[in-house]
C-alpha cells in the first residue's frame, strides 16, 4: 500500500504499489491503478482503505464514487489518465473486516485489486465487469453472489468462504484458489478456471458449463453431484453442432487427495491428460454419454466430432479418447469397478482402431511417395491386429465371444473333414461324404459326427491317433486348425486371467 504524495489533503490518496521493484506506466495501467479520491476518515485514509474495525456498511456504501465525482476533481490517476469509467469505484487495496453489507449489494465496474474481505457478509452481492485481481475473501459469506460479464478474478483467493449457490458467468478465474470453501450448487458458466486450485472444498452439485478448467487442481474436494456441461444426451452431427470448439475443459487438471466425485457428471468435459489420484467415484459418476456402441458410454472426444484438444492441437480426438479411456480404466480398477474397467478397456482399443483408420485414410503419402511409408504400413498392421482382436474376443474382454468363435471354427472344420475325408486306423476305415451318401441319412450322420470328433481332438491338440487325415486337403486343414487351436487356448488363458485379476 502507498499514498500519492501529490494528492491534496482532502483526498485519501491511497495508491497501489508493486510488491517488488519500481512501478512504471505499464504496471499502473495493467493494475488499473489510480489515486483514491475519497475523503480521509481514519488515520488519513478513507473508510475503504483504513485498516480498522470501526467502519460499517452504511458509510462504505455512501463513500463509493461515481463518474461525476471524478469529473469534478480533475485529478489525474497515477501512471496517466484514462476514461472516467476506469476510475469509477476505485477500491483497490480496500480492507474490510466484519462488515455486513446490505443484501444484493452491487459492485458493478468496481476495481478491487488486492482488496481483503475478512469475515464480511456479501450475501447476494453482484460483481459485474468488476476487476478483482488478487482479491482475498476469507471467512466471507458470498451465498447467491453473482460474478458476471467478464469479471476478473485472476489469482483471487477464497478461503473458508461460503459460495453456496453463487454464479460465475463469463468470469476469468485464472490461478484462483478455493480453500476450505463451500461451493454447493454453485454455477460456473463460460468461466475460465485455468490453473485454479480447489483444496478441501465443497463444490457439491456445482455446475460447470462451457468452463475452462485446464491445469486446475482439486485436492480433498467434494464434487458430489457436480455437472460438467455440455452433457449431450444424443450423438452430435458435425454440421448441426453449435458447441464451442473447446467447450468445457478439464485437460491437464489434477484430482487428488481424496477428492469426492461421487455422482458427478463429467460427460461434457474433455479429460485428456487429466490426473485422478486417490479419487472417490461411484456408479453414478458419469464420464460420457450413451451412443450406438453397446459397450458403455462415449467420452466427449468421441461423441462430439467438433471437439478439439486444447493443450495440443496436433493430437487427434481419437488419440485423446484412447488416452482418456486408458486413464478411466485405471480409475475404475482402483475403485473396484471391474465391469466399468472392462468397458473402458474396450472403448480404448476401439478409439485406437478408429485412429488407425484416420491414418490409413490420409492420402498424403500417395502424393509424396511412390511406396507407402513405414508409418502407414505400421498403422495398417496395427489396424489389422486390432480388428481381429475385436471380432475374436472384444479385445480380451469377452470369453463368450471367444467360445463362440472357437465352436464355429470346430464346426466348420468338422464339416470340411467329413467331405475331404478322414480315416480310422483300427479297424481301417475311411469316412468321406459322397453324393451317394446323401440318400442314406444314417451314413451322413456318422460321417459328420466322425468329422466333428476329429475336429475337436485336432483343435485341442490332443491327437489320440485313432483318426488321421485321408486327403491333402484334410492334412492341410489339420495343420491350420491345430495352430489355431493352440492360439485360441492361449487366448482363453489370457481372457480368464484378465477377468480374475480384476
Coordinates of N, CA and C in Angstrom, one line a residue, residues 32-258:
X32 N -4.9 -1.2 -13.3 CA -6.0 -0.3 -13.2 C -5.7 0.7 -12.0
X33 N -4.5 1.1 -11.8 CA -4.1 1.9 -10.6 C -4.6 3.3 -10.7
X34 N -5.0 3.9 -9.6 CA -5.5 5.2 -9.6 C -5.5 5.7 -8.1
X35 N -5.4 7.0 -8.0 CA -5.4 7.7 -6.7 C -6.8 7.6 -6.1
X36 N -7.0 7.3 -4.8 CA -8.3 7.3 -4.2 C -8.7 8.7 -3.9
X37 N -9.9 9.1 -4.4 CA -10.4 10.5 -4.3 C -11.4 10.6 -3.1
X38 N -11.5 9.7 -2.2 CA -12.4 9.8 -1.1 C -11.8 10.6 0.0
X39 N -12.7 11.2 0.8 CA -12.3 12.0 2.0 C -11.7 11.1 3.0
X40 N -10.5 11.5 3.6 CA -9.9 10.7 4.7 C -10.8 10.7 6.0
X41 N -10.8 9.6 6.7 CA -11.6 9.5 7.9 C -10.9 8.8 9.0
X42 N -10.1 7.8 8.8 CA -9.3 7.1 9.8 C -7.8 7.2 9.5
X43 N -7.1 7.8 10.3 CA -5.6 7.9 10.2 C -5.2 8.4 8.8
X44 N -5.9 9.4 8.3 CA -5.6 10.0 7.0 C -6.0 9.2 5.8
X45 N -6.7 8.1 6.0 CA -7.2 7.3 4.9 C -8.7 7.2 4.9
X46 N -9.3 6.9 3.8 CA -10.8 6.8 3.6 C -11.3 5.6 4.3
X47 N -12.6 5.5 4.4 CA -13.3 4.4 5.1 C -13.0 3.0 4.4
X48 N -12.7 3.0 3.1 CA -12.4 1.8 2.4 C -11.0 1.3 2.7
X49 N -10.0 2.2 2.7 CA -8.6 1.8 2.8 C -8.0 1.8 4.2
X50 N -8.7 2.4 5.1 CA -8.1 2.4 6.5 C -8.2 1.0 7.1
X51 N -7.1 0.6 7.8 CA -7.1 -0.7 8.4 C -7.6 -0.6 9.8
X52 N -9.0 -0.7 9.9 CA -9.7 -0.5 11.2 C -10.9 -1.3 11.2
X53 N -11.4 -1.7 12.4 CA -12.6 -2.5 12.5 C -13.8 -1.6 12.8
X54 N -13.6 -0.3 12.8 CA -14.7 0.7 13.2 C -15.7 1.0 12.1
X55 N -15.3 0.7 10.9 CA -16.1 1.1 9.7 C -17.4 0.2 9.6
X56 N -18.5 0.8 9.1 CA -19.7 0.0 8.9 C -20.1 0.1 7.5
X57 N -21.1 -0.8 7.1 CA -21.5 -0.9 5.7 C -22.2 0.4 5.2
X58 N -22.9 1.1 6.0 CA -23.6 2.3 5.5 C -22.6 3.3 5.0
X59 N -21.6 3.6 5.8 CA -20.6 4.6 5.4 C -19.8 4.2 4.2
X60 N -19.6 2.8 4.1 CA -18.8 2.3 2.9 C -19.6 2.5 1.6
X61 N -20.9 2.2 1.7 CA -21.8 2.4 0.5 C -21.9 3.8 0.1
X62 N -22.0 4.7 1.1 CA -22.2 6.2 0.8 C -20.9 6.7 0.1
X63 N -19.8 6.2 0.5 CA -18.5 6.8 0.0 C -18.0 6.2 -1.3
X64 N -18.8 5.3 -1.9 CA -18.5 4.8 -3.2 C -18.6 5.9 -4.3
X65 N -17.6 6.1 -5.1 CA -17.5 7.2 -6.0 C -18.4 7.0 -7.3
X66 N -18.7 8.0 -8.0 CA -19.4 7.9 -9.3 C -18.6 8.6 -10.3
X67 N -18.8 8.4 -11.6 CA -18.0 9.1 -12.6 C -18.1 10.6 -12.4
X68 N -19.2 11.1 -12.0 CA -19.4 12.6 -11.8 C -18.4 13.1 -10.8
X69 N -18.1 12.3 -9.7 CA -17.1 12.7 -8.7 C -15.7 12.9 -9.3
X70 N -15.4 12.1 -10.2 CA -14.0 12.2 -10.9 C -14.0 13.4 -11.7
X71 N -15.0 13.7 -12.5 CA -15.0 14.8 -13.4 C -14.9 16.1 -12.6
X72 N -15.5 16.2 -11.5 CA -15.4 17.4 -10.7 C -14.0 17.7 -10.2
X73 N -13.3 16.7 -9.8 CA -11.9 16.9 -9.2 C -10.9 17.2 -10.3
X74 N -10.9 16.5 -11.4 CA -9.9 16.7 -12.5 C -8.5 16.2 -12.1
X75 N -8.4 15.5 -11.0 CA -7.1 14.9 -10.5 C -6.8 13.7 -11.4
X76 N -5.6 13.6 -11.9 CA -5.2 12.5 -12.7 C -4.7 11.4 -11.9
X77 N -5.0 10.1 -12.3 CA -4.5 9.0 -11.5 C -3.0 8.7 -11.8
X78 N -2.4 7.9 -10.8 CA -1.0 7.5 -11.0 C -0.8 6.8 -12.3
X79 N 0.2 7.1 -13.0 CA 0.5 6.3 -14.3 C -0.2 6.9 -15.5
X80 N -0.9 8.0 -15.4 CA -1.6 8.5 -16.6 C -3.1 8.6 -16.4
X81 N -3.7 9.2 -17.4 CA -5.2 9.4 -17.4 C -5.9 8.4 -18.3
X82 N -7.1 7.9 -17.8 CA -7.9 7.0 -18.6 C -9.3 7.6 -18.7
X83 N -10.2 6.9 -19.3 CA -11.6 7.3 -19.3 C -12.2 7.3 -17.9
X84 N -13.2 8.1 -17.7 CA -13.7 8.2 -16.3 C -14.2 6.8 -15.8
X85 N -14.8 6.0 -16.7 CA -15.3 4.7 -16.2 C -14.2 3.8 -15.6
X86 N -12.9 4.0 -16.0 CA -11.9 3.2 -15.4 C -11.6 3.6 -13.9
X87 N -12.1 4.8 -13.5 CA -11.8 5.2 -12.1 C -13.1 5.0 -11.3
X88 N -14.2 4.6 -11.9 CA -15.4 4.5 -11.1 C -15.2 3.5 -10.0
X89 N -15.5 3.9 -8.8 CA -15.5 3.0 -7.6 C -14.1 2.3 -7.5
X90 N -13.1 3.1 -7.6 CA -11.7 2.5 -7.5 C -11.5 2.2 -6.0
X91 N -11.5 0.8 -5.7 CA -11.4 0.4 -4.3 C -10.2 -0.6 -4.1
X92 N -9.2 -0.5 -5.0 CA -8.1 -1.4 -4.9 C -7.4 -1.3 -3.5
X93 N -7.0 -2.4 -2.9 CA -6.3 -2.4 -1.7 C -7.3 -2.1 -0.5
X94 N -8.6 -2.2 -0.7 CA -9.5 -2.0 0.4 C -9.4 -3.1 1.4
X95 N -9.7 -2.7 2.7 CA -9.6 -3.7 3.8 C -10.9 -3.6 4.5
X96 N -11.6 -4.8 4.5 CA -12.9 -4.9 5.2 C -12.9 -6.1 6.1
X97 N -13.3 -5.8 7.4 CA -13.4 -6.9 8.4 C -14.7 -6.8 9.1
X98 N -15.4 -7.9 9.1 CA -16.6 -7.9 9.9 C -17.7 -7.0 9.5
X99 N -17.7 -6.7 8.2 CA -18.7 -5.7 7.7 C -19.9 -6.5 7.1
X100 N -21.1 -6.1 7.4 CA -22.3 -6.7 6.9 C -23.0 -5.8 5.9
X101 N -22.8 -6.1 4.6 CA -23.3 -5.2 3.5 C -24.8 -5.6 3.3
X102 N -25.6 -4.6 2.8 CA -27.0 -4.9 2.5 C -27.1 -6.1 1.5
X103 N -28.1 -6.8 1.5 CA -28.3 -7.9 0.6 C -28.3 -7.4 -0.8
X104 N -27.7 -8.2 -1.7 CA -27.6 -7.9 -3.2 C -26.9 -6.6 -3.4
X105 N -25.9 -6.2 -2.6 CA -25.1 -5.0 -2.9 C -24.4 -5.2 -4.2
X106 N -24.4 -4.1 -5.0 CA -23.8 -4.1 -6.3 C -22.4 -3.5 -6.3
X107 N -21.4 -4.2 -6.9 CA -20.1 -3.7 -7.1 C -19.8 -3.6 -8.6
X108 N -20.7 -3.2 -9.3 CA -20.6 -3.2 -10.8 C -19.5 -2.2 -11.2
X109 N -18.6 -2.7 -12.0 CA -17.5 -1.9 -12.6 C -16.5 -1.4 -11.5
X110 N -16.5 -2.0 -10.4 CA -15.6 -1.6 -9.3 C -14.2 -2.2 -9.6
X111 N -13.2 -1.5 -9.1 CA -11.8 -2.0 -9.2 C -11.4 -2.3 -7.8
X112 N -11.2 -3.6 -7.5 CA -10.9 -4.1 -6.2 C -9.7 -5.0 -6.1
X113 N -8.7 -4.6 -6.9 CA -7.4 -5.3 -6.9 C -6.8 -5.4 -5.5
X114 N -6.4 -6.6 -5.1 CA -5.7 -6.8 -3.8 C -6.6 -6.4 -2.6
X115 N -7.9 -6.3 -2.8 CA -8.8 -6.0 -1.7 C -8.8 -7.2 -0.8
X116 N -9.1 -6.9 0.5 CA -9.2 -8.0 1.5 C -10.6 -8.0 2.2
X117 N -11.4 -9.0 2.0 CA -12.7 -9.2 2.6 C -12.5 -10.3 3.7
X118 N -12.6 -9.9 5.0 CA -12.4 -10.8 6.1 C -13.7 -10.8 6.9
X119 N -14.3 -12.0 7.0 CA -15.5 -12.2 7.8 C -16.5 -11.2 7.4
X120 N -16.7 -11.0 6.1 CA -17.6 -10.0 5.6 C -18.8 -10.7 5.0
X121 N -20.0 -10.0 5.2 CA -21.3 -10.6 4.7 C -21.6 -9.9 3.4
X122 N -21.5 -10.7 2.3 CA -21.8 -10.2 0.9 C -22.9 -11.0 0.3
X123 N -23.9 -11.4 1.1 CA -25.0 -12.2 0.6 C -25.6 -11.6 -0.6
X124 N -25.7 -12.4 -1.7 CA -26.4 -11.9 -2.9 C -25.7 -10.8 -3.7
X125 N -24.4 -10.5 -3.3 CA -23.7 -9.4 -3.9 C -23.6 -9.6 -5.4
X126 N -23.5 -8.5 -6.2 CA -23.3 -8.6 -7.6 C -22.0 -8.0 -8.0
X127 N -21.2 -8.7 -8.8 CA -19.9 -8.2 -9.3 C -20.0 -8.4 -10.8
X128 N -20.3 -7.2 -11.5 CA -20.4 -7.2 -12.9 C -19.3 -6.3 -13.5
X129 N -18.5 -6.9 -14.4 CA -17.4 -6.2 -15.0 C -16.5 -5.6 -13.9
X130 N -16.3 -6.4 -12.9 CA -15.6 -6.0 -11.7 C -14.1 -6.5 -11.8
X131 N -13.2 -5.7 -11.4 CA -11.8 -6.1 -11.5 C -11.4 -6.5 -10.1
X132 N -11.2 -7.9 -9.9 CA -11.0 -8.4 -8.6 C -9.7 -9.2 -8.6
X133 N -8.7 -8.8 -9.3 CA -7.5 -9.5 -9.4 C -6.8 -9.5 -8.1
X134 N -6.3 -10.8 -7.7 CA -5.6 -11.0 -6.4 C -6.4 -10.6 -5.2
X135 N -7.7 -10.5 -5.3 CA -8.5 -10.2 -4.1 C -8.5 -11.4 -3.2
X136 N -8.8 -11.2 -1.9 CA -8.8 -12.2 -0.9 C -10.2 -12.2 -0.2
X137 N -10.9 -13.3 -0.3 CA -12.1 -13.5 0.5 C -11.9 -14.5 1.6
X138 N -11.9 -14.1 2.8 CA -11.6 -15.0 3.9 C -12.7 -15.0 4.9
X139 N -13.3 -16.2 5.2 CA -14.4 -16.4 6.1 C -15.6 -15.4 5.7
X140 N -15.8 -15.3 4.4 CA -16.8 -14.4 3.9 C -18.0 -15.1 3.4
X141 N -19.2 -14.5 3.6 CA -20.4 -15.0 3.1 C -20.7 -14.5 1.7
X142 N -20.6 -15.3 0.7 CA -20.9 -14.9 -0.7 C -22.0 -15.8 -1.2
X143 N -22.9 -16.2 -0.4 CA -24.1 -17.0 -0.8 C -24.9 -16.3 -1.9
X144 N -25.2 -17.0 -2.9 CA -26.0 -16.5 -4.0 C -25.4 -15.2 -4.7
X145 N -24.1 -15.0 -4.5 CA -23.4 -13.9 -5.2 C -23.3 -14.2 -6.7
X146 N -23.2 -13.1 -7.4 CA -23.1 -13.3 -8.9 C -21.9 -12.5 -9.4
X147 N -21.0 -13.3 -10.1 CA -19.9 -12.7 -10.7 C -20.1 -12.9 -12.2
X148 N -20.3 -11.8 -13.0 CA -20.7 -11.9 -14.4 C -20.0 -10.8 -15.2
X149 N -20.3 -11.0 -16.5 CA -19.8 -10.0 -17.5 C -18.4 -9.7 -17.4
X150 N -17.6 -10.7 -17.7 CA -16.1 -10.5 -17.8 C -15.5 -10.0 -16.5
X151 N -16.0 -10.4 -15.4 CA -15.4 -10.1 -14.1 C -14.0 -10.8 -14.0
X152 N -13.0 -10.0 -13.6 CA -11.6 -10.5 -13.5 C -11.3 -11.0 -12.1
X153 N -11.2 -12.3 -11.9 CA -10.8 -12.9 -10.5 C -9.5 -13.6 -10.6
X154 N -8.6 -13.2 -11.5 CA -7.3 -13.8 -11.6 C -6.6 -13.8 -10.3
X155 N -6.1 -15.0 -9.9 CA -5.3 -15.2 -8.7 C -6.0 -14.8 -7.4
X156 N -7.3 -14.8 -7.5 CA -8.1 -14.5 -6.3 C -8.0 -15.7 -5.3
X157 N -8.3 -15.4 -4.1 CA -8.2 -16.4 -3.0 C -9.5 -16.5 -2.3
X158 N -10.2 -17.6 -2.3 CA -11.4 -17.9 -1.5 C -11.0 -18.8 -0.4
X159 N -10.9 -18.4 0.9 CA -10.5 -19.2 2.0 C -11.6 -19.3 3.0
X160 N -12.1 -20.5 3.3 CA -13.2 -20.7 4.3 C -14.4 -19.8 4.0
X161 N -14.7 -19.7 2.7 CA -15.7 -18.8 2.2 C -17.0 -19.6 1.8
X162 N -18.2 -19.0 2.0 CA -19.4 -19.7 1.7 C -19.9 -19.1 0.3
X163 N -19.8 -20.0 -0.7 CA -20.2 -19.6 -2.0 C -21.4 -20.4 -2.5
X164 N -22.2 -20.9 -1.5 CA -23.4 -21.7 -1.8 C -24.3 -21.0 -2.8
X165 N -24.6 -21.6 -4.0 CA -25.5 -21.1 -4.9 C -24.9 -19.9 -5.7
X166 N -23.6 -19.6 -5.6 CA -23.0 -18.5 -6.3 C -22.9 -18.8 -7.8
X167 N -22.9 -17.7 -8.6 CA -22.8 -17.9 -10.1 C -21.6 -17.2 -10.6
X168 N -20.8 -17.9 -11.4 CA -19.7 -17.3 -12.1 C -19.9 -17.4 -13.6
X169 N -20.3 -16.3 -14.2 CA -20.6 -16.3 -15.6 C -19.7 -15.4 -16.4
X170 N -19.0 -16.0 -17.4 CA -18.1 -15.2 -18.2 C -17.0 -14.6 -17.3
X171 N -16.5 -15.4 -16.4 CA -15.6 -14.9 -15.4 C -14.2 -15.5 -15.6
X172 N -13.2 -14.7 -15.4 CA -11.8 -15.1 -15.5 C -11.3 -15.4 -14.1
X173 N -11.1 -16.7 -13.9 CA -10.6 -17.2 -12.6 C -9.2 -17.9 -12.7
X174 N -8.4 -17.4 -13.6 CA -7.1 -18.0 -13.8 C -6.3 -18.0 -12.6
X175 N -5.8 -19.1 -12.1 CA -4.9 -19.2 -11.0 C -5.6 -19.0 -9.6
X176 N -7.0 -18.9 -9.7 CA -7.7 -18.7 -8.4 C -7.6 -19.9 -7.5
X177 N -7.7 -19.6 -6.2 CA -7.5 -20.7 -5.1 C -8.8 -20.7 -4.3
X178 N -9.4 -21.9 -4.2 CA -10.6 -22.1 -3.4 C -10.1 -23.1 -2.3
X179 N -10.0 -22.6 -1.0 CA -9.5 -23.4 0.1 C -10.6 -23.5 1.2
X180 N -11.0 -24.7 1.5 CA -12.0 -24.9 2.6 C -13.2 -24.0 2.3
X181 N -13.7 -24.1 1.1 CA -14.7 -23.2 0.6 C -16.0 -24.0 0.2
X182 N -17.1 -23.5 0.6 CA -18.4 -24.2 0.3 C -18.9 -23.7 -1.1
X183 N -18.9 -24.5 -2.1 CA -19.4 -24.2 -3.4 C -20.7 -24.9 -3.8
X184 N -21.4 -25.4 -2.8 CA -22.6 -26.2 -3.0 C -23.5 -25.5 -4.0
X185 N -23.9 -26.2 -5.1 CA -24.8 -25.8 -6.1 C -24.4 -24.5 -6.8
X186 N -23.1 -24.2 -6.7 CA -22.6 -23.0 -7.5 C -22.6 -23.3 -9.0
X187 N -22.6 -22.3 -9.8 CA -22.6 -22.4 -11.3 C -21.5 -21.6 -11.9
X188 N -20.7 -22.4 -12.7 CA -19.6 -21.7 -13.5 C -20.0 -21.8 -14.9
X189 N -20.4 -20.7 -15.6 CA -20.8 -20.7 -17.0 C -19.9 -19.9 -17.8
X190 N -19.3 -20.5 -18.8 CA -18.3 -19.9 -19.7 C -17.2 -19.1 -18.9
X191 N -16.8 -19.8 -17.8 CA -15.8 -19.2 -17.0 C -14.4 -19.9 -17.2
X192 N -13.3 -19.1 -17.0 CA -12.0 -19.7 -17.2 C -11.4 -19.9 -15.8
X193 N -11.1 -21.2 -15.5 CA -10.5 -21.6 -14.2 C -9.1 -22.2 -14.5
X194 N -8.5 -21.8 -15.5 CA -7.2 -22.3 -15.9 C -6.2 -22.2 -14.7
X195 N -5.7 -23.3 -14.3 CA -4.7 -23.3 -13.2 C -5.3 -23.1 -11.9
X196 N -6.6 -23.1 -11.7 CA -7.2 -22.9 -10.4 C -6.9 -24.0 -9.5
X197 N -7.0 -23.8 -8.2 CA -6.8 -24.8 -7.1 C -8.0 -24.9 -6.2
X198 N -8.5 -26.1 -6.1 CA -9.6 -26.4 -5.1 C -9.1 -27.3 -4.1
X199 N -8.9 -26.8 -2.8 CA -8.4 -27.6 -1.7 C -9.3 -27.7 -0.6
X200 N -9.7 -28.9 -0.2 CA -10.6 -29.1 0.9 C -11.9 -28.3 0.7
X201 N -12.4 -28.4 -0.5 CA -13.5 -27.5 -0.9 C -14.8 -28.4 -1.2
X202 N -16.0 -27.8 -0.9 CA -17.2 -28.5 -1.2 C -18.0 -27.9 -2.3
X203 N -17.7 -28.3 -3.6 CA -18.4 -27.9 -4.7 C -19.5 -28.9 -5.1
X204 N -20.2 -29.4 -4.1 CA -21.2 -30.4 -4.3 C -22.4 -29.9 -5.1
X205 N -22.8 -30.6 -6.1 CA -23.9 -30.2 -7.1 C -23.5 -29.0 -7.8
X206 N -22.2 -28.6 -7.9 CA -21.8 -27.5 -8.7 C -22.0 -27.8 -10.2
X207 N -22.2 -26.8 -11.0 CA -22.4 -26.9 -12.4 C -21.3 -26.1 -13.2
X208 N -20.5 -26.9 -14.0 CA -19.5 -26.2 -14.9 C -20.0 -26.3 -16.3
X209 N -20.4 -25.2 -16.9 CA -20.9 -25.2 -18.2 C -20.0 -24.4 -19.2
X210 N -19.5 -25.1 -20.2 CA -18.5 -24.5 -21.1 C -17.4 -23.8 -20.3
X211 N -16.9 -24.5 -19.3 CA -15.9 -23.9 -18.4 C -14.5 -24.4 -18.7
X212 N -13.5 -23.6 -18.7 CA -12.1 -24.0 -18.9 C -11.4 -24.3 -17.6
X213 N -11.2 -25.5 -17.3 CA -10.5 -25.9 -16.0 C -9.2 -26.6 -16.3
X214 N -8.5 -26.2 -17.4 CA -7.2 -26.7 -17.7 C -6.2 -26.4 -16.6
X215 N -5.5 -27.5 -16.2 CA -4.4 -27.4 -15.2 C -5.0 -27.1 -13.8
X216 N -6.3 -27.1 -13.7 CA -6.9 -26.9 -12.3 C -6.5 -28.1 -11.4
X217 N -6.5 -27.8 -10.1 CA -6.1 -28.8 -9.1 C -7.2 -29.0 -8.1
X218 N -7.8 -30.2 -7.9 CA -8.8 -30.5 -7.0 C -8.2 -31.4 -5.9
X219 N -8.0 -30.9 -4.7 CA -7.4 -31.6 -3.6 C -8.3 -31.7 -2.4
X220 N -8.6 -33.0 -2.0 CA -9.5 -33.2 -0.8 C -10.8 -32.4 -1.1
X221 N -11.4 -32.5 -2.3 CA -12.5 -31.7 -2.7 C -13.8 -32.5 -2.9
X222 N -14.9 -32.0 -2.4 CA -16.2 -32.8 -2.6 C -16.9 -32.3 -3.8
X223 N -16.9 -33.1 -4.9 CA -17.6 -32.8 -6.1 C -18.8 -33.7 -6.4
X224 N -19.4 -34.1 -5.3 CA -20.6 -34.9 -5.4 C -21.7 -34.2 -6.2
X225 N -22.3 -34.9 -7.2 CA -23.3 -34.4 -8.0 C -22.9 -33.2 -8.8
X226 N -21.6 -32.9 -9.0 CA -21.2 -31.9 -9.8 C -21.5 -32.2 -11.3
X227 N -21.7 -31.2 -12.1 CA -22.0 -31.4 -13.5 C -21.1 -30.6 -14.4
X228 N -20.5 -31.2 -15.4 CA -19.7 -30.5 -16.4 C -20.4 -30.6 -17.7
X229 N -21.0 -29.5 -18.1 CA -21.7 -29.4 -19.4 C -20.8 -28.9 -20.5
X230 N -21.1 -29.1 -21.8 CA -22.3 -29.7 -22.3 C -22.4 -31.2 -22.1
X231 N -23.5 -31.7 -21.5 CA -23.7 -33.1 -21.4 C -24.7 -33.6 -22.3
X232 N -24.4 -33.7 -23.6 CA -25.3 -34.1 -24.6 C -25.9 -35.4 -24.4
X233 N -27.2 -35.6 -24.7 CA -27.9 -36.9 -24.5 C -28.0 -37.7 -25.8
X234 N -27.6 -37.1 -26.9 CA -27.6 -37.8 -28.2 C -26.3 -37.5 -28.9
X235 N -26.1 -38.3 -30.0 CA -24.9 -38.0 -30.8 C -25.0 -36.7 -31.5
X236 N -23.9 -36.0 -31.7 CA -23.9 -34.7 -32.3 C -23.4 -34.8 -33.7
X237 N -24.2 -34.2 -34.7 CA -23.8 -34.2 -36.0 C -22.8 -33.0 -36.3
X238 N -21.8 -33.3 -37.1 CA -20.8 -32.2 -37.3 C -21.4 -30.9 -37.8
X239 N -22.4 -31.0 -38.7 CA -23.0 -29.8 -39.3 C -23.9 -29.2 -38.3
X240 N -24.6 -30.0 -37.4 CA -25.6 -29.4 -36.5 C -25.0 -28.9 -35.2
X241 N -23.8 -29.3 -34.9 CA -23.2 -29.0 -33.6 C -22.9 -27.5 -33.5
X242 N -23.4 -26.8 -32.4 CA -23.2 -25.4 -32.2 C -22.2 -25.2 -31.1
X243 N -21.7 -26.3 -30.5 CA -20.8 -26.1 -29.3 C -19.5 -25.5 -29.7
X244 N -18.9 -24.8 -28.8 CA -17.6 -24.2 -28.9 C -16.6 -25.3 -29.2
X245 N -15.6 -25.0 -30.0 CA -14.6 -26.0 -30.4 C -14.0 -26.6 -29.2
X246 N -13.7 -25.9 -28.2 CA -13.1 -26.4 -27.0 C -14.1 -26.7 -25.9
X247 N -15.0 -25.8 -25.6 CA -16.1 -26.1 -24.6 C -15.5 -26.4 -23.3
X248 N -16.3 -27.1 -22.5 CA -15.9 -27.4 -21.1 C -14.6 -28.2 -21.1
X249 N -13.6 -27.8 -20.4 CA -12.3 -28.4 -20.4 C -11.7 -28.7 -19.0
X250 N -11.3 -29.9 -18.8 CA -10.5 -30.3 -17.6 C -9.2 -30.9 -18.0
X251 N -8.7 -30.5 -19.2 CA -7.5 -31.1 -19.7 C -6.3 -30.6 -18.8
X252 N -5.5 -31.6 -18.4 CA -4.3 -31.3 -17.6 C -4.7 -30.9 -16.1
X253 N -5.9 -31.1 -15.8 CA -6.4 -30.8 -14.4 C -5.9 -31.9 -13.5
X254 N -5.9 -31.7 -12.1 CA -5.5 -32.6 -11.1 C -6.6 -32.9 -10.1
X255 N -7.0 -34.1 -10.0 CA -8.0 -34.5 -9.0 C -7.2 -35.4 -8.0
X256 N -7.0 -35.0 -6.7 CA -6.2 -35.8 -5.9 C -6.6 -35.7 -4.4
X257 N -5.9 -36.5 -3.6 CA -6.0 -36.4 -2.1 C -7.5 -36.6 -1.6
X258 N -8.1 -37.6 -2.1 CA -9.5 -37.9 -1.6 C -10.6 -37.1 -2.2

